[in-house]
Amino acid sequence: DIFWDISRNGIYTPVAIIEPIDLSGAMISRVTLHNYGVVRDNNLKPGDQIKVIRSGEVIPKFLGVESSADGDKSVITHCKYCESELSIEDIRIRCTNDDCSGKLKGQILNFIQKIGIEDLSEKRLDQLIENKLVGKIEDLYKLTVSSLMELDKVKEKLATKLINSINDSRSADLVTFLSALGLTGGAVNKNERIVNSGFDTIEKILELKHDQLVGVEGFAEKSAEDYLASLSKKRELIKNLLSEGFNFSTTKLSANESSAVFG
């Protein structure tokens, strides 16, 4: 079969589900197909026999089709989470609905992992979402011990531990914070370069201009444009997180300056 799942950016990644086979000492049953383009170009569908190698003796890698089953390629057309029609963008297939629950979950999970909230697993996040305790990233900082104890198998000791971990994450450094936001092109090393180039407060980051970012090592015209567009979409989230206790600067914005920065 071909299993499709969504990323925090709304991109669907296909995974081949294969009959389990021993490959280089490991039982393999799932093989990434990377993107829609691989499925399209190889006309992949359930029933195909494919060639697989363990790349670097670790990651199973799709090499090609040995024999093809009847029919046309197997492609997802509607989002599994919000049922929106998916958009094909060259080699990628994407959900463009900003309110898609699948995308939102991916963004929250990425934030949890990058900001360093320990003991808050994907399974536990699913519970929080199902119980309508968390619907967006900033909701994590509104949780309480009593609200967490509403979840299945969460006692006071674990709830207290989770809240302490959430509270501790407010002291993350600026690079970690930016990386946790899931900005387009915002890998840790890119954010380090921005901060080390003198844009070392959240206020300076929010006031970044295109020509300034192009001057930072690793950013070209397009990557700078994508980063700033993504940053613009995160302004409300950043404002909300700052109000929840995140603070990366010793200077305070006046009310007028705050309005100008956040819009």
Short mmCIF file of C-alpha atoms in Angstrom, two decimals:
data_model
loop_
_atom_site.label_atom_id
_atom_site.label_comp_id
_atom_site.label_asym_id
_atom_site.label_seq_id
_atom_site.Cartn_x
_atom_site.Cartn_y
_atom_site.Cartn_z
CA ASP A 1 0.00 0.00 0.00
CA ILE A 2 0.95 3.68 -0.04
CA PHE A 3 0.42 5.64 3.18
CA TRP A 4 0.30 9.45 3.03
CA ASP A 5 0.87 11.70 6.03
CA ILE A 6 1.03 15.44 6.45
CA SER A 7 3.86 17.65 7.70
CA ARG A 8 3.53 20.85 9.73
CA ASN A 9 3.85 22.75 6.43
CA GLY A 10 0.94 20.85 4.90
CA ILE A 11 3.09 18.74 2.55
CA TYR A 12 2.01 15.12 2.21
CA THR A 13 4.80 12.52 2.20
CA PRO A 14 4.11 9.05 0.74
CA VAL A 15 5.43 5.92 2.45
CA ALA A 16 5.42 2.48 0.84
CA ILE A 17 4.00 -0.23 3.10
CA ILE A 18 5.67 -3.47 1.97
CA GLU A 19 5.58 -7.12 2.94
CA PRO A 20 8.12 -7.37 5.81
CA ILE A 21 11.52 -8.46 4.58
CA ASP A 22 14.92 -8.97 6.23
CA LEU A 23 17.30 -6.45 4.71
CA SER A 24 20.87 -6.20 6.05
CA GLY A 25 19.78 -7.69 9.37
CA ALA A 26 16.65 -5.60 9.92
CA MET A 27 13.00 -6.30 9.20
CA ILE A 28 11.76 -3.64 6.80
CA SER A 29 8.05 -2.93 6.31
CA ARG A 30 8.02 0.82 5.50
CA VAL A 31 10.00 2.72 2.89
CA THR A 32 9.81 6.46 2.33
CA LEU A 33 8.89 7.53 -1.19
CA HIS A 34 10.00 11.11 -0.44
CA ASN A 35 7.37 13.11 -2.32
CA TYR A 36 4.50 13.08 -4.80
CA GLY A 37 6.97 13.34 -7.71
CA VAL A 38 8.40 9.89 -6.94
CA VAL A 39 4.91 8.35 -7.00
CA ARG A 40 4.03 10.20 -10.21
CA ASP A 41 7.25 9.46 -12.10
CA ASN A 42 7.23 5.76 -11.16
CA ASN A 43 3.45 5.33 -11.48
CA LEU A 44 3.47 3.71 -8.04
CA LYS A 45 0.40 1.88 -6.78
CA PRO A 46 -0.59 -0.96 -4.40
CA GLY A 47 0.57 -4.29 -5.80
CA ASP A 48 3.79 -3.01 -7.40
CA GLN A 49 6.97 -4.95 -6.67
CA ILE A 50 9.74 -2.50 -5.82
CA LYS A 51 13.50 -2.61 -5.31
CA VAL A 52 14.76 -1.36 -1.94
CA ILE A 53 18.21 -0.82 -0.44
CA ARG A 54 19.24 0.16 3.10
CA SER A 55 21.04 3.41 2.49
CA GLY A 56 24.08 3.59 4.74
CA GLU A 57 22.88 0.32 6.27
CA VAL A 58 20.27 2.34 8.18
CA ILE A 59 17.52 3.98 6.14
CA PRO A 60 15.47 1.91 3.66
CA LYS A 61 15.56 3.62 0.26
CA PHE A 62 13.32 3.13 -2.76
CA LEU A 63 15.33 2.38 -5.93
CA GLY A 64 12.70 1.60 -8.56
CA VAL A 65 9.90 -0.65 -9.75
CA GLU A 66 10.65 -4.31 -10.55
CA SER A 67 7.17 -5.18 -11.77
CA SER A 68 4.11 -2.97 -12.02
CA ALA A 69 0.53 -3.83 -11.06
CA ASP A 70 -2.40 -2.84 -13.26
CA GLY A 71 -3.89 0.61 -12.96
CA ASP A 72 -2.80 4.19 -12.53
CA LYS A 73 -0.67 5.76 -9.78
CA SER A 74 -2.11 5.91 -6.25
CA VAL A 75 -2.36 9.54 -5.15
CA ILE A 76 -4.19 11.17 -2.26
CA THR A 77 -6.55 13.91 -3.49
CA HIS A 78 -8.18 15.25 -0.29
CA CYS A 79 -6.68 16.00 3.11
CA LYS A 80 -7.20 13.22 5.66
CA TYR A 81 -7.72 15.75 8.43
CA CYS A 82 -9.78 18.62 7.02
CA GLU A 83 -11.02 17.02 3.75
CA SER A 84 -9.83 20.02 1.70
CA GLU A 85 -8.83 19.33 -1.89
CA LEU A 86 -5.06 19.04 -2.09
CA SER A 87 -2.92 21.22 -4.32
CA ILE A 88 -0.24 19.70 -6.60
CA GLU A 89 2.87 21.90 -6.69
CA ASP A 90 5.44 20.32 -9.01
CA ILE A 91 6.85 17.33 -7.06
CA ARG A 92 4.85 18.06 -3.91
CA ILE A 93 1.23 17.71 -2.90
CA ARG A 94 -0.02 20.05 -0.21
CA CYS A 95 -2.97 20.98 1.97
CA THR A 96 -3.37 24.77 1.72
CA ASN A 97 -5.92 25.09 4.53
CA ASP A 98 -4.24 27.13 7.30
CA ASP A 99 -6.75 25.78 9.83
CA CYS A 100 -6.13 22.11 9.00
CA SER A 101 -5.94 20.12 12.24
CA GLY A 102 -3.24 17.85 10.81
CA LYS A 103 -0.96 20.80 10.02
CA LEU A 104 -1.66 22.41 13.38
CA LYS A 105 -0.80 19.21 15.23
CA GLY A 106 2.48 18.98 13.31
CA GLN A 107 3.32 22.58 14.18
CA ILE A 108 2.55 22.03 17.87
CA LEU A 109 4.56 18.79 17.98
CA ASN A 110 7.52 20.45 16.25
CA PHE A 111 7.39 23.28 18.78
CA ILE A 112 7.27 20.85 21.72
CA GLN A 113 10.28 18.94 20.44
CA LYS A 114 12.37 21.97 19.46
CA ILE A 115 11.63 24.08 22.53
CA GLY A 116 12.43 21.09 24.76
CA ILE A 117 9.21 20.26 26.62
CA GLU A 118 10.11 16.86 28.00
CA ASP A 119 7.63 14.04 28.64
CA LEU A 120 5.01 15.59 26.34
CA SER A 121 4.80 12.86 23.69
CA GLU A 122 2.83 12.79 20.45
CA LYS A 123 0.36 10.39 22.06
CA ARG A 124 -0.16 12.77 24.97
CA LEU A 125 -0.57 15.67 22.53
CA ASP A 126 -3.27 13.69 20.71
CA GLN A 127 -5.12 13.44 24.02
CA LEU A 128 -4.81 17.17 24.62
CA ILE A 129 -6.17 17.92 21.16
CA GLU A 130 -9.02 15.39 21.46
CA ASN A 131 -10.01 16.90 24.82
CA LYS A 132 -9.89 20.40 23.27
CA LEU A 133 -7.27 21.53 25.78
CA VAL A 134 -4.80 22.43 23.02
CA GLY A 135 -5.63 23.71 19.55
CA LYS A 136 -2.64 25.93 18.90
CA ILE A 137 0.89 26.35 20.25
CA GLU A 138 0.15 29.08 22.79
CA ASP A 139 -2.52 26.87 24.41
CA LEU A 140 0.33 24.79 25.89
CA TYR A 141 1.05 27.67 28.26
CA LYS A 142 -2.53 27.85 29.49
CA LEU A 143 -2.52 24.25 30.75
CA THR A 144 -2.76 23.59 34.47
CA VAL A 145 -2.15 20.59 36.69
CA SER A 146 -5.90 20.11 37.11
CA SER A 147 -6.61 20.30 33.35
CA LEU A 148 -3.88 17.74 32.62
CA MET A 149 -5.36 15.41 35.24
CA GLU A 150 -8.49 15.22 33.08
CA LEU A 151 -6.47 13.07 30.65
CA ASP A 152 -6.45 9.29 30.81
CA LYS A 153 -3.69 7.86 33.05
CA VAL A 154 -2.35 11.28 34.08
CA LYS A 155 -2.01 11.59 37.86
CA GLU A 156 -0.94 14.64 39.84
CA LYS A 157 2.76 13.73 39.88
CA LEU A 158 2.99 13.44 36.08
CA ALA A 159 0.78 16.51 35.55
CA THR A 160 3.04 18.57 37.82
CA LYS A 161 6.13 17.32 35.99
CA LEU A 162 4.64 18.28 32.62
CA ILE A 163 3.66 21.76 33.82
CA ASN A 164 7.16 22.32 35.22
CA SER A 165 8.67 21.31 31.89
CA ILE A 166 6.32 23.66 30.04
CA ASN A 167 7.20 26.50 32.41
CA ASP A 168 10.94 25.83 32.01
CA SER A 169 10.66 26.13 28.22
CA ARG A 170 9.87 29.84 28.59
CA SER A 171 13.58 30.42 29.29
CA ALA A 172 14.74 29.01 25.93
CA ASP A 173 17.31 31.12 24.07
CA LEU A 174 16.34 33.14 21.00
CA VAL A 175 17.84 30.69 18.44
CA THR A 176 15.95 27.78 19.97
CA PHE A 177 12.75 29.82 20.06
CA LEU A 178 13.03 30.82 16.39
CA SER A 179 13.78 27.22 15.38
CA ALA A 180 10.75 25.98 17.32
CA LEU A 181 8.44 28.32 15.40
CA GLY A 182 8.86 26.22 12.25
CA LEU A 183 9.78 29.15 9.99
CA THR A 184 10.30 28.31 6.32
CA GLY A 185 14.06 27.96 5.83
CA GLY A 186 14.52 28.46 9.57
CA ALA A 187 16.84 25.62 10.49
CA VAL A 188 18.92 26.04 13.65
CA ASN A 189 22.09 27.03 11.76
CA LYS A 190 20.21 29.65 9.75
CA ASN A 191 18.72 31.20 12.88
CA GLU A 192 22.15 31.16 14.55
CA ARG A 193 23.59 33.15 11.64
CA ILE A 194 20.79 35.71 11.87
CA VAL A 195 21.23 36.20 15.62
CA ASN A 196 25.03 36.27 15.36
CA SER A 197 24.76 38.91 12.64
CA GLY A 198 23.43 41.36 15.22
CA PHE A 199 19.70 40.64 15.07
CA ASP A 200 19.87 39.39 18.62
CA THR A 201 16.51 40.43 20.06
CA ILE A 202 13.02 39.39 19.07
CA GLU A 203 12.26 43.05 18.27
CA LYS A 204 15.14 43.19 15.77
CA ILE A 205 14.03 39.89 14.25
CA LEU A 206 10.50 41.20 13.73
CA GLU A 207 11.86 44.34 12.05
CA LEU A 208 14.15 42.43 9.67
CA LYS A 209 14.10 43.70 6.11
CA HIS A 210 14.75 41.69 2.95
CA ASP A 211 18.01 43.43 2.08
CA GLN A 212 19.29 42.89 5.62
CA LEU A 213 18.53 39.18 5.55
CA VAL A 214 20.13 38.70 2.13
CA GLY A 215 23.29 40.07 3.75
CA VAL A 216 23.33 37.16 6.22
CA GLU A 217 25.38 34.13 5.17
CA GLY A 218 23.22 31.34 3.77
CA PHE A 219 20.36 33.53 2.56
CA ALA A 220 19.70 34.28 -1.10
CA GLU A 221 16.91 36.42 -2.56
CA LYS A 222 14.29 33.62 -2.57
CA SER A 223 15.21 32.04 0.77
CA ALA A 224 15.14 35.46 2.47
CA GLU A 225 11.74 36.17 0.93
CA ASP A 226 10.36 32.81 2.12
CA TYR A 227 11.76 33.25 5.64
CA LEU A 228 10.29 36.74 6.05
CA ALA A 229 6.91 35.68 4.63
CA SER A 230 6.80 32.82 7.13
CA LEU A 231 7.90 35.15 9.96
CA SER A 232 5.09 37.54 9.05
CA LYS A 233 2.53 34.74 9.43
CA LYS A 234 3.95 33.93 12.88
CA ARG A 235 3.69 37.47 14.30
CA GLU A 236 0.47 36.81 16.20
CA LEU A 237 1.89 33.56 17.63
CA ILE A 238 5.09 35.34 18.70
CA LYS A 239 3.09 38.14 20.32
CA ASN A 240 0.97 35.58 22.21
CA LEU A 241 4.03 33.62 23.38
CA LEU A 242 5.70 36.81 24.61
CA SER A 243 2.56 37.52 26.62
CA GLU A 244 2.90 34.03 28.12
CA GLY A 245 6.32 34.86 29.58
CA PHE A 246 8.90 34.38 26.82
CA ASN A 247 11.40 37.26 26.89
CA PHE A 248 14.68 37.51 24.98
CA SER A 249 15.59 41.17 25.51
CA THR A 250 16.41 43.41 28.45
CA THR A 251 14.65 46.31 26.72
CA LYS A 252 10.93 46.83 26.81
CA LEU A 253 8.80 48.06 23.93
CA SER A 254 6.50 51.00 24.50
CA ALA A 255 2.81 50.52 23.69
CA ASN A 256 3.22 52.42 20.41
CA GLU A 257 6.33 50.46 19.43
CA SER A 258 4.59 47.19 20.26
CA SER A 259 1.67 48.14 18.02
CA ALA A 260 4.04 49.04 15.20
CA VAL A 261 5.97 45.79 15.47
CA PHE A 262 3.10 43.36 15.77
CA GLY A 263 0.42 45.13 13.75
#
